[in-house]
Amino acid sequence: MTIDNFKFAGKKAIVRVDFNVPLDENGKITDDTRIRGALPTLKKILADGGSLIIMSHMGKPKKNPDMKFSLSQIVDAVSEKLGVKVQFAPDCMKADDAAKALKPGEALLLENLRFYAEEEGKPRGLADDASDEEKTAAKKDIKAKQQEFAKHLASYADCYVNDAFGTAHRAHASTAVIADSFDKDHKMLGYLMEKEVKAVNSILSDIKRPFTAIMGGSKVSTKIGIIENLLGKVDNLILCGGMTYTFAKAQGGKIGKSICEDDKLDIALDIIKKAKEQNVNLVLGTDCVAADDFKNDANTQICSSNDIPDGWEGLDIGPETEKAFAAAIENAKTILWNGPAGVFEMDNFAKGSKAIADAIAKATANGAFSLIGGGDSVACINKFGMADQVSYISTGGGALLEAIEGKVLPGIAAIEK
Ligand code: AMP
């Protein structure tokens, strides 16, 4: 079923969205991209005369309740953006009456699903010294409870819509298990999901070349899978951010106190070798902005990425690297960017990421398809006010990367089966 074909009039739809938005210390939303992303789906259902049961997770709560992660903090913002007064169910498992009472055009937001361990299906509170048998029993127990939890959520509604791309790579109760309670005619992807799937397909099939991928961020370890996978697809692979120094050290460089994963040096060398074998132009930073402290106002100097003085750490790419990256980006026809080039949260180390954003904007203006994904690169693009100068900004981090790796996302598979 598709969202455009389903007749929502008089029906209750339970919609999984990704309202895992960043909040400041006063509980105010600092970036509402994810809420805005789900609005077309939510508005369409209300406009058709359906009613909404909206569900999401926020953060990583470890107990029930954990008010720091309460979705009650965003009800007013959601009401304002949706244009209806959204009701709130303070316990997602005790919303039966509120859901039953919903009239066409009305909306109810459930409290954070992850207050319950059942949502993720992972045991909580296991003693550190638990035996293997105890661990296995706890896992089995939570999986059984997860089924019940998902069935309970499903009982609130006539149909299920998944519009949470950010969690589509997780087989959680609300993203996958719940779909088993609905037949094919009563479950569907929301508009945001449809758009994300289309954007991924533009990268996976019908690639316009040259294809340049820029992978940054703090660590190699979290990105090995996607990097190896991209080697088979791209013409240029730019690696930047903190992982630069693992590569520099692996090649015998001096990296001072820069971030480095010593247990990944072999992998770094292997990636360099594979890039050569597969004729991929691997572009690594050659110079960097080194700082004597992890602070915005630290002393800085430009130095070679493989000759950083003791006590100094590379926190951004240098001017020579900016130029090399721009050259590999500006002539590209397909661009994927995940992860910043430096510690962009501090203004003095955001210049390299800005240079990447500028080059992407230039290529996009020249007709390239540019896809930006992953919380930090999106935060970067928003910080520079350049969101409208790229082709598509994905709401997914891990989900986007897994989809581009060619993995079937459980959240999408559950709708299709
Ligand atoms: P990730 O979550 O792996 O995509 O990493 C994003 C984080 O990497 C951001 O918070 C950046 O501040 C950080 N980062 C980027 N470059 C560096 C660097 N050279 N040293 C330390 N952290 C970095």
CSV table of C-alpha atoms and ligand atoms in Angstrom, one decimal:
chain,number,residue,atom,x,y,z
A,1,MET,CA,0.0,0.0,0.0
A,2,THR,CA,1.1,3.6,-0.5
A,3,ILE,CA,0.2,6.7,1.4
A,4,ASP,CA,-1.3,8.2,-1.7
A,5,ASN,CA,-3.7,5.3,-2.3
A,6,PHE,CA,-4.8,4.5,1.3
A,7,LYS,CA,-8.2,6.0,2.3
A,8,PHE,CA,-7.5,7.6,5.7
A,9,ALA,CA,-11.0,9.1,6.2
A,10,GLY,CA,-12.4,7.9,9.5
A,11,LYS,CA,-9.4,5.7,10.1
A,12,LYS,CA,-6.7,5.8,12.9
A,13,ALA,CA,-3.2,5.7,11.7
A,14,ILE,CA,-0.3,4.9,14.0
A,15,VAL,CA,2.8,6.6,12.5
A,16,ARG,CA,6.4,6.0,13.5
A,17,VAL,CA,8.3,9.2,13.1
A,18,ASP,CA,11.8,10.2,14.1
A,19,PHE,CA,11.3,13.1,16.6
A,20,ASN,CA,14.7,12.4,18.1
A,21,VAL,CA,15.6,16.1,18.0
A,22,PRO,CA,18.4,17.8,19.8
A,23,LEU,CA,17.3,19.9,22.9
A,24,ASP,CA,19.2,22.5,24.8
A,25,GLU,CA,19.6,22.5,28.6
A,26,ASN,CA,16.1,24.2,28.9
A,27,GLY,CA,14.5,21.5,26.8
A,28,LYS,CA,14.2,23.8,23.8
A,29,ILE,CA,14.6,22.3,20.3
A,30,THR,CA,17.8,23.4,18.7
A,31,ASP,CA,17.3,21.8,15.3
A,32,ASP,CA,13.7,20.9,14.1
A,33,THR,CA,14.7,19.3,10.8
A,34,ARG,CA,13.4,15.9,11.8
A,35,ILE,CA,10.0,17.3,12.9
A,36,ARG,CA,9.6,19.2,9.7
A,37,GLY,CA,10.6,16.1,7.7
A,38,ALA,CA,7.6,14.2,9.0
A,39,LEU,CA,5.0,17.0,8.5
A,40,PRO,CA,3.9,16.2,4.9
A,41,THR,CA,2.9,12.6,6.0
A,42,LEU,CA,1.1,13.8,9.2
A,43,LYS,CA,-0.7,16.6,7.5
A,44,LYS,CA,-1.8,14.4,4.6
A,45,ILE,CA,-3.5,11.9,7.0
A,46,LEU,CA,-5.2,14.7,9.0
A,47,ALA,CA,-6.3,16.5,5.8
A,48,ASP,CA,-7.9,13.2,4.5
A,49,GLY,CA,-10.0,12.9,7.7
A,50,GLY,CA,-7.8,10.4,9.5
A,51,SER,CA,-6.6,10.6,13.1
A,52,LEU,CA,-3.0,10.3,14.2
A,53,ILE,CA,-1.2,8.3,16.8
A,54,ILE,CA,2.3,9.6,16.6
A,55,MET,CA,5.1,7.6,18.1
A,56,SER,CA,8.9,8.2,18.4
A,57,HIS,CA,11.9,7.6,20.5
A,58,MET,CA,14.2,10.3,21.8
A,59,GLY,CA,17.8,9.8,23.0
A,60,LYS,CA,18.9,6.7,24.9
A,61,PRO,CA,16.9,6.5,28.1
A,62,LYS,CA,17.8,3.7,30.4
A,63,LYS,CA,14.8,3.7,32.6
A,64,ASN,CA,11.0,4.4,32.7
A,65,PRO,CA,10.4,7.3,32.9
A,66,ASP,CA,13.6,9.3,32.2
A,67,MET,CA,12.2,12.8,32.0
A,68,LYS,CA,15.3,14.2,30.3
A,69,PHE,CA,14.2,12.3,27.3
A,70,SER,CA,10.4,13.0,27.6
A,71,LEU,CA,8.6,13.8,24.4
A,72,SER,CA,6.3,16.0,26.5
A,73,GLN,CA,9.0,18.7,25.9
A,74,ILE,CA,8.2,18.9,22.2
A,75,VAL,CA,4.3,18.6,22.2
A,76,ASP,CA,3.8,22.3,21.8
A,77,ALA,CA,6.3,22.6,19.0
A,78,VAL,CA,4.7,19.7,17.2
A,79,SER,CA,1.2,21.2,17.7
A,80,GLU,CA,2.4,24.5,16.3
A,81,LYS,CA,4.0,23.0,13.2
A,82,LEU,CA,1.1,20.6,12.6
A,83,GLY,CA,-1.5,23.2,13.1
A,84,VAL,CA,-3.6,21.2,15.5
A,85,LYS,CA,-3.5,20.8,19.3
A,86,VAL,CA,-1.7,17.5,19.8
A,87,GLN,CA,-2.7,15.5,22.8
A,88,PHE,CA,-0.1,13.7,24.8
A,89,ALA,CA,-0.1,10.1,26.3
A,90,PRO,CA,2.4,10.1,29.2
A,91,ASP,CA,2.8,6.3,28.9
A,92,CYS,CA,2.9,4.7,25.5
A,93,MET,CA,1.4,1.5,26.9
A,94,LYS,CA,-1.5,3.2,28.6
A,95,ALA,CA,-2.9,5.1,25.6
A,96,ASP,CA,-5.9,2.8,24.9
A,97,ASP,CA,-8.6,5.3,25.9
A,98,ALA,CA,-6.9,8.3,24.4
A,99,ALA,CA,-6.5,6.5,21.1
A,100,LYS,CA,-10.1,5.2,21.1
A,101,ALA,CA,-11.4,8.7,21.7
A,102,LEU,CA,-9.6,10.3,18.8
A,103,LYS,CA,-11.8,11.9,16.2
A,104,PRO,CA,-11.0,12.6,12.6
A,105,GLY,CA,-8.4,15.4,12.3
A,106,GLU,CA,-7.1,14.8,15.9
A,107,ALA,CA,-3.6,13.8,16.9
A,108,LEU,CA,-2.1,12.1,19.9
A,109,LEU,CA,1.7,11.9,20.6
A,110,LEU,CA,2.8,8.9,22.7
A,111,GLU,CA,5.6,9.2,25.3
A,112,ASN,CA,9.1,8.1,24.3
A,113,LEU,CA,8.9,4.5,23.2
A,114,ARG,CA,12.4,3.7,24.5
A,115,PHE,CA,11.3,4.3,28.1
A,116,TYR,CA,10.4,0.6,27.6
A,117,ALA,CA,13.2,-1.9,27.0
A,118,GLU,CA,10.8,-3.7,24.8
A,119,GLU,CA,11.1,-1.1,22.1
A,120,GLU,CA,14.7,-2.0,21.3
A,121,GLY,CA,14.2,-5.6,22.5
A,122,LYS,CA,17.4,-5.5,24.5
A,123,PRO,CA,17.5,-6.6,28.1
A,124,ARG,CA,18.0,-3.8,30.7
A,125,GLY,CA,19.5,-4.0,34.1
A,126,LEU,CA,21.4,-7.2,33.7
A,127,ALA,CA,24.1,-7.6,36.4
A,128,ASP,CA,27.7,-7.1,35.0
A,129,ASP,CA,28.6,-10.6,36.2
A,130,ALA,CA,25.5,-12.3,34.7
A,131,SER,CA,26.2,-15.7,33.4
A,132,ASP,CA,25.8,-16.6,29.7
A,133,GLU,CA,22.7,-18.6,30.5
A,134,GLU,CA,21.2,-15.6,32.3
A,135,LYS,CA,22.0,-13.4,29.4
A,136,THR,CA,20.4,-15.8,26.9
A,137,ALA,CA,17.3,-16.1,29.1
A,138,ALA,CA,17.0,-12.4,29.4
A,139,LYS,CA,17.3,-11.9,25.7
A,140,LYS,CA,14.6,-14.5,25.0
A,141,ASP,CA,12.4,-12.9,27.6
A,142,ILE,CA,12.7,-9.4,26.2
A,143,LYS,CA,12.1,-10.6,22.6
A,144,ALA,CA,8.8,-12.3,23.7
A,145,LYS,CA,7.8,-9.1,25.6
A,146,GLN,CA,8.7,-7.1,22.5
A,147,GLN,CA,6.1,-8.9,20.5
A,148,GLU,CA,3.4,-8.1,23.1
A,149,PHE,CA,4.6,-4.5,23.2
A,150,ALA,CA,4.3,-4.1,19.4
A,151,LYS,CA,0.9,-5.8,19.4
A,152,HIS,CA,-0.3,-3.3,22.0
A,153,LEU,CA,0.8,-0.4,19.9
A,154,ALA,CA,-0.8,-1.9,16.8
A,155,SER,CA,-4.1,-2.3,18.7
A,156,TYR,CA,-4.5,1.6,18.9
A,157,ALA,CA,-4.9,1.9,15.1
A,158,ASP,CA,-6.4,0.7,11.8
A,159,CYS,CA,-3.2,1.1,9.8
A,160,TYR,CA,0.6,1.6,10.3
A,161,VAL,CA,2.8,4.2,8.6
A,162,ASN,CA,6.6,4.2,8.9
A,163,ASP,CA,8.1,7.6,8.3
A,164,ALA,CA,11.2,7.2,10.5
A,165,PHE,CA,14.1,6.8,8.1
A,166,GLY,CA,16.6,7.6,10.9
A,167,THR,CA,15.7,4.3,12.6
A,168,ALA,CA,14.8,2.2,9.6
A,169,HIS,CA,18.0,0.2,10.0
A,170,ARG,CA,16.8,-1.0,13.4
A,171,ALA,CA,14.4,-4.0,13.9
A,172,HIS,CA,12.7,-2.4,16.8
A,173,ALA,CA,9.1,-2.9,18.0
A,174,SER,CA,7.8,0.3,16.4
A,175,THR,CA,9.9,0.2,13.3
A,176,ALA,CA,9.6,-3.4,12.2
A,177,VAL,CA,7.8,-5.8,14.6
A,178,ILE,CA,4.6,-3.8,14.7
A,179,ALA,CA,4.2,-4.2,10.9
A,180,ASP,CA,3.4,-8.0,11.5
A,181,SER,CA,0.1,-6.9,13.0
A,182,PHE,CA,-1.1,-5.3,9.8
A,183,ASP,CA,-1.7,-6.9,6.4
A,184,LYS,CA,-0.1,-5.5,3.2
A,185,ASP,CA,-3.1,-3.2,2.5
A,186,HIS,CA,-2.8,-1.5,5.9
A,187,LYS,CA,0.8,-0.7,6.2
A,188,MET,CA,2.9,1.8,4.1
A,189,LEU,CA,5.9,4.1,4.0
A,190,GLY,CA,5.4,7.8,4.7
A,191,TYR,CA,6.4,10.5,2.3
A,192,LEU,CA,9.8,11.1,4.0
A,193,MET,CA,10.7,7.5,3.7
A,194,GLU,CA,9.6,7.4,0.1
A,195,LYS,CA,11.9,10.4,-0.6
A,196,GLU,CA,14.8,8.9,1.3
A,197,VAL,CA,14.5,5.7,-0.6
A,198,LYS,CA,14.5,7.6,-3.9
A,199,ALA,CA,17.6,9.6,-3.0
A,200,VAL,CA,19.5,6.5,-2.0
A,201,ASN,CA,18.5,4.9,-5.4
A,202,SER,CA,19.9,7.9,-7.2
A,203,ILE,CA,23.2,7.1,-5.6
A,204,LEU,CA,23.0,3.4,-6.1
A,205,SER,CA,21.7,3.1,-9.6
A,206,ASP,CA,22.2,5.3,-12.5
A,207,ILE,CA,25.3,6.9,-11.1
A,208,LYS,CA,26.5,10.0,-13.0
A,209,ARG,CA,30.3,10.1,-13.0
A,210,PRO,CA,32.6,11.2,-11.6
A,211,PHE,CA,31.2,10.0,-8.2
A,212,THR,CA,32.9,11.6,-5.2
A,213,ALA,CA,32.3,10.5,-1.6
A,214,ILE,CA,33.5,12.5,1.3
A,215,MET,CA,33.7,10.6,4.6
A,216,GLY,CA,34.6,12.4,7.7
A,217,GLY,CA,33.8,12.4,11.4
A,218,SER,CA,35.8,11.2,14.4
A,219,LYS,CA,36.5,7.5,13.8
A,220,VAL,CA,37.4,4.9,11.1
A,221,SER,CA,35.9,2.1,13.1
A,222,THR,CA,32.2,3.2,12.7
A,223,LYS,CA,32.7,3.7,9.0
A,224,ILE,CA,34.8,0.8,7.8
A,225,GLY,CA,31.8,-1.0,6.2
A,226,ILE,CA,30.7,1.9,4.2
A,227,ILE,CA,34.2,2.9,3.2
A,228,GLU,CA,35.0,-0.6,1.9
A,229,ASN,CA,31.7,-0.7,0.1
A,230,LEU,CA,32.2,2.8,-1.5
A,231,LEU,CA,35.5,1.7,-2.9
A,232,GLY,CA,33.6,-0.4,-5.4
A,233,LYS,CA,31.4,2.4,-6.5
A,234,VAL,CA,33.2,5.8,-6.4
A,235,ASP,CA,35.8,7.5,-8.5
A,236,ASN,CA,37.1,9.7,-5.7
A,237,LEU,CA,37.0,8.9,-2.0
A,238,ILE,CA,37.9,11.7,0.3
A,239,LEU,CA,38.6,10.7,3.9
A,240,CYS,CA,38.9,13.5,6.5
A,241,GLY,CA,38.1,14.4,10.1
A,242,GLY,CA,39.6,12.5,12.9
A,243,MET,CA,40.2,9.4,10.9
A,244,THR,CA,43.0,11.3,9.0
A,245,TYR,CA,45.4,10.6,11.8
A,246,THR,CA,44.8,6.9,12.0
A,247,PHE,CA,45.8,6.8,8.3
A,248,ALA,CA,48.8,9.2,8.9
A,249,LYS,CA,50.1,7.0,11.8
A,250,ALA,CA,49.5,3.8,9.8
A,251,GLN,CA,51.8,5.2,7.1
A,252,GLY,CA,54.5,6.1,9.7
A,253,GLY,CA,53.5,9.7,10.3
A,254,LYS,CA,53.9,11.6,13.6
A,255,ILE,CA,50.5,12.8,14.8
A,256,GLY,CA,51.1,14.3,18.2
A,257,LYS,CA,48.1,13.8,20.4
A,258,SER,CA,45.6,13.7,17.5
A,259,ILE,CA,42.7,11.3,17.7
A,260,CYS,CA,43.8,7.9,16.5
A,261,GLU,CA,42.5,4.3,16.7
A,262,ASP,CA,45.7,2.3,17.2
A,263,ASP,CA,43.9,-1.0,16.6
A,264,LYS,CA,42.7,0.2,13.2
A,265,LEU,CA,46.1,0.9,11.6
A,266,ASP,CA,46.1,-2.3,9.6
A,267,ILE,CA,42.6,-1.5,8.3
A,268,ALA,CA,43.8,1.9,7.2
A,269,LEU,CA,46.6,0.4,5.2
A,270,ASP,CA,44.2,-2.2,3.7
A,271,ILE,CA,41.9,0.6,2.6
A,272,ILE,CA,44.8,2.4,0.9
A,273,LYS,CA,45.8,-0.8,-0.8
A,274,LYS,CA,42.2,-1.6,-1.9
A,275,ALA,CA,41.8,1.9,-3.3
A,276,LYS,CA,44.8,1.4,-5.5
A,277,GLU,CA,43.7,-2.0,-6.7
A,278,GLN,CA,40.2,-0.6,-7.6
A,279,ASN,CA,41.6,2.5,-9.3
A,280,VAL,CA,39.9,4.8,-6.8
A,281,ASN,CA,41.4,8.2,-6.3
A,282,LEU,CA,41.8,8.2,-2.5
A,283,VAL,CA,42.3,11.7,-1.2
A,284,LEU,CA,43.6,12.1,2.3
A,285,GLY,CA,44.5,15.4,4.0
A,286,THR,CA,48.1,16.5,3.6
A,287,ASP,CA,48.1,19.5,5.9
A,288,CYS,CA,46.0,20.3,9.0
A,289,VAL,CA,45.2,23.0,11.5
A,290,ALA,CA,46.8,21.7,14.7
A,291,ALA,CA,45.9,23.0,18.1
A,292,ASP,CA,47.6,22.8,21.5
A,293,ASP,CA,44.3,22.2,23.3
A,294,PHE,CA,40.8,20.8,22.4
A,295,LYS,CA,39.4,24.3,22.7
A,296,ASN,CA,38.1,27.0,20.2
A,297,ASP,CA,40.6,29.5,21.5
A,298,ALA,CA,43.6,27.2,21.6
A,299,ASN,CA,46.8,28.2,19.9
A,300,THR,CA,47.0,26.9,16.3
A,301,GLN,CA,49.5,26.2,13.6
A,302,ILE,CA,49.2,24.8,10.1
A,303,CYS,CA,51.4,21.7,9.8
A,304,SER,CA,51.8,18.5,7.7
A,305,SER,CA,49.3,15.9,8.7
A,306,ASN,CA,52.1,13.4,9.2
A,307,ASP,CA,54.4,15.7,11.1
A,308,ILE,CA,52.4,17.1,14.0
A,309,PRO,CA,54.5,18.3,17.0
A,310,ASP,CA,54.2,16.5,20.4
A,311,GLY,CA,51.4,17.9,22.5
A,312,TRP,CA,49.5,19.2,19.4
A,313,GLU,CA,46.4,17.7,17.7
A,314,GLY,CA,44.9,18.1,14.2
A,315,LEU,CA,41.4,19.5,14.5
A,316,ASP,CA,40.7,20.6,11.0
A,317,ILE,CA,42.1,20.3,7.4
A,318,GLY,CA,44.6,22.9,6.2
A,319,PRO,CA,44.5,25.2,3.2
A,320,GLU,CA,46.4,22.8,0.8
A,321,THR,CA,44.0,20.0,1.7
A,322,GLU,CA,41.0,22.3,1.2
A,323,LYS,CA,42.2,22.9,-2.4
A,324,ALA,CA,42.8,19.2,-3.1
A,325,PHE,CA,39.3,18.2,-1.7
A,326,ALA,CA,37.6,21.0,-3.7
A,327,ALA,CA,39.3,19.8,-6.9
A,328,ALA,CA,37.8,16.3,-6.4
A,329,ILE,CA,34.4,17.6,-5.5
A,330,GLU,CA,33.9,20.4,-8.0
A,331,ASN,CA,34.0,18.3,-11.1
A,332,ALA,CA,31.9,15.5,-9.6
A,333,LYS,CA,28.4,14.7,-11.0
A,334,THR,CA,27.4,12.6,-7.9
A,335,ILE,CA,28.4,13.5,-4.4
A,336,LEU,CA,27.9,11.9,-1.0
A,337,TRP,CA,29.0,13.6,2.1
A,338,ASN,CA,28.9,12.0,5.6
A,339,GLY,CA,30.9,13.5,8.5
A,340,PRO,CA,32.7,16.8,9.0
A,341,ALA,CA,36.3,17.5,8.1
A,342,GLY,CA,37.1,18.9,11.5
A,343,VAL,CA,35.7,19.8,14.9
A,344,PHE,CA,33.2,22.1,13.2
A,345,GLU,CA,31.3,22.7,16.4
A,346,MET,CA,34.1,25.1,17.3
A,347,ASP,CA,34.1,28.0,14.8
A,348,ASN,CA,37.9,28.1,14.5
A,349,PHE,CA,37.9,24.5,13.3
A,350,ALA,CA,34.9,24.7,10.9
A,351,LYS,CA,36.7,26.2,8.0
A,352,GLY,CA,37.6,22.9,6.3
A,353,SER,CA,34.0,21.7,6.5
A,354,LYS,CA,32.8,25.0,5.1
A,355,ALA,CA,35.2,24.6,2.2
A,356,ILE,CA,33.7,21.2,1.5
A,357,ALA,CA,30.2,22.6,1.7
A,358,ASP,CA,31.2,25.4,-0.7
A,359,ALA,CA,32.7,22.9,-3.2
A,360,ILE,CA,29.5,20.8,-3.0
A,361,ALA,CA,27.3,23.8,-3.6
A,362,LYS,CA,29.4,24.8,-6.6
A,363,ALA,CA,29.2,21.3,-8.1
A,364,THR,CA,25.4,21.1,-7.4
A,365,ALA,CA,24.9,24.5,-9.2
A,366,ASN,CA,26.7,22.8,-12.1
A,367,GLY,CA,24.2,20.0,-12.2
A,368,ALA,CA,25.7,17.4,-9.8
A,369,PHE,CA,23.4,15.3,-7.5
A,370,SER,CA,24.6,15.9,-3.9
A,371,LEU,CA,23.4,13.9,-1.0
A,372,ILE,CA,24.3,14.9,2.5
A,373,GLY,CA,23.6,12.5,5.4
A,374,GLY,CA,24.4,11.9,9.0
A,375,GLY,CA,23.6,14.2,11.9
A,376,ASP,CA,26.8,16.0,11.9
A,377,SER,CA,27.1,16.8,8.3
A,378,VAL,CA,23.5,18.0,8.3
A,379,ALA,CA,24.3,20.2,11.4
A,380,CYS,CA,27.3,21.5,9.4
A,381,ILE,CA,25.3,22.4,6.4
A,382,ASN,CA,22.6,24.1,8.6
A,383,LYS,CA,25.3,25.9,10.6
A,384,PHE,CA,26.6,27.4,7.3
A,385,GLY,CA,23.0,28.2,6.1
A,386,MET,CA,23.6,26.2,2.9
A,387,ALA,CA,20.8,23.6,3.1
A,388,ASP,CA,19.2,24.9,0.0
A,389,GLN,CA,22.4,24.7,-2.1
A,390,VAL,CA,22.6,20.8,-2.1
A,391,SER,CA,20.3,18.3,-3.8
A,392,TYR,CA,19.1,16.3,-0.8
A,393,ILE,CA,19.6,16.2,2.9
A,394,SER,CA,18.9,12.9,4.5
A,395,THR,CA,17.5,12.5,7.9
A,396,GLY,CA,19.4,9.3,8.3
A,397,GLY,CA,22.9,8.7,9.6
A,398,GLY,CA,23.4,5.0,10.2
A,399,ALA,CA,20.3,4.2,8.1
A,400,LEU,CA,21.5,6.1,5.1
A,401,LEU,CA,25.0,4.5,5.2
A,402,GLU,CA,23.5,1.0,5.6
A,403,ALA,CA,21.1,1.6,2.7
A,404,ILE,CA,24.0,2.8,0.5
A,405,GLU,CA,26.0,-0.3,1.5
A,406,GLY,CA,23.1,-2.1,-0.2
A,407,LYS,CA,21.7,-3.6,3.0
A,408,VAL,CA,18.0,-4.2,3.2
A,409,LEU,CA,16.7,-1.9,6.0
A,410,PRO,CA,14.4,-3.8,8.5
A,411,GLY,CA,12.0,-0.9,8.6
A,412,ILE,CA,11.4,-1.0,4.9
A,413,ALA,CA,11.4,-4.8,4.6
A,414,ALA,CA,8.7,-5.0,7.3
A,415,ILE,CA,6.4,-2.9,5.2
A,416,GLU,CA,7.0,-4.8,2.0
A,417,LYS,CA,6.5,-8.4,3.4
B,1,AMP,P1,31.0,11.0,13.7
B,1,AMP,O1,29.9,11.0,14.8
B,1,AMP,O2,31.9,9.9,13.7
B,1,AMP,O3,30.5,11.4,12.3
B,1,AMP,O4,31.9,12.2,14.1
B,1,AMP,C1,31.5,13.6,14.2
B,1,AMP,C2,32.4,14.3,15.2
B,1,AMP,O5,33.7,14.2,14.7
B,1,AMP,C3,32.1,15.7,15.3
B,1,AMP,O6,31.6,16.0,16.5
B,1,AMP,C4,33.5,16.4,15.1
B,1,AMP,O7,33.7,17.4,16.1
B,1,AMP,C5,34.4,15.2,15.3
B,1,AMP,N1,35.7,15.4,14.6
B,1,AMP,C6,36.0,15.8,13.4
B,1,AMP,N2,37.3,15.9,13.1
B,1,AMP,C7,37.9,15.7,14.3
B,1,AMP,C8,39.3,15.7,14.7
B,1,AMP,N3,40.2,16.0,13.8
B,1,AMP,N4,39.6,15.4,16.0
B,1,AMP,C9,38.6,15.1,16.8
B,1,AMP,N5,37.3,15.1,16.5
B,1,AMP,C10,36.9,15.4,15.2
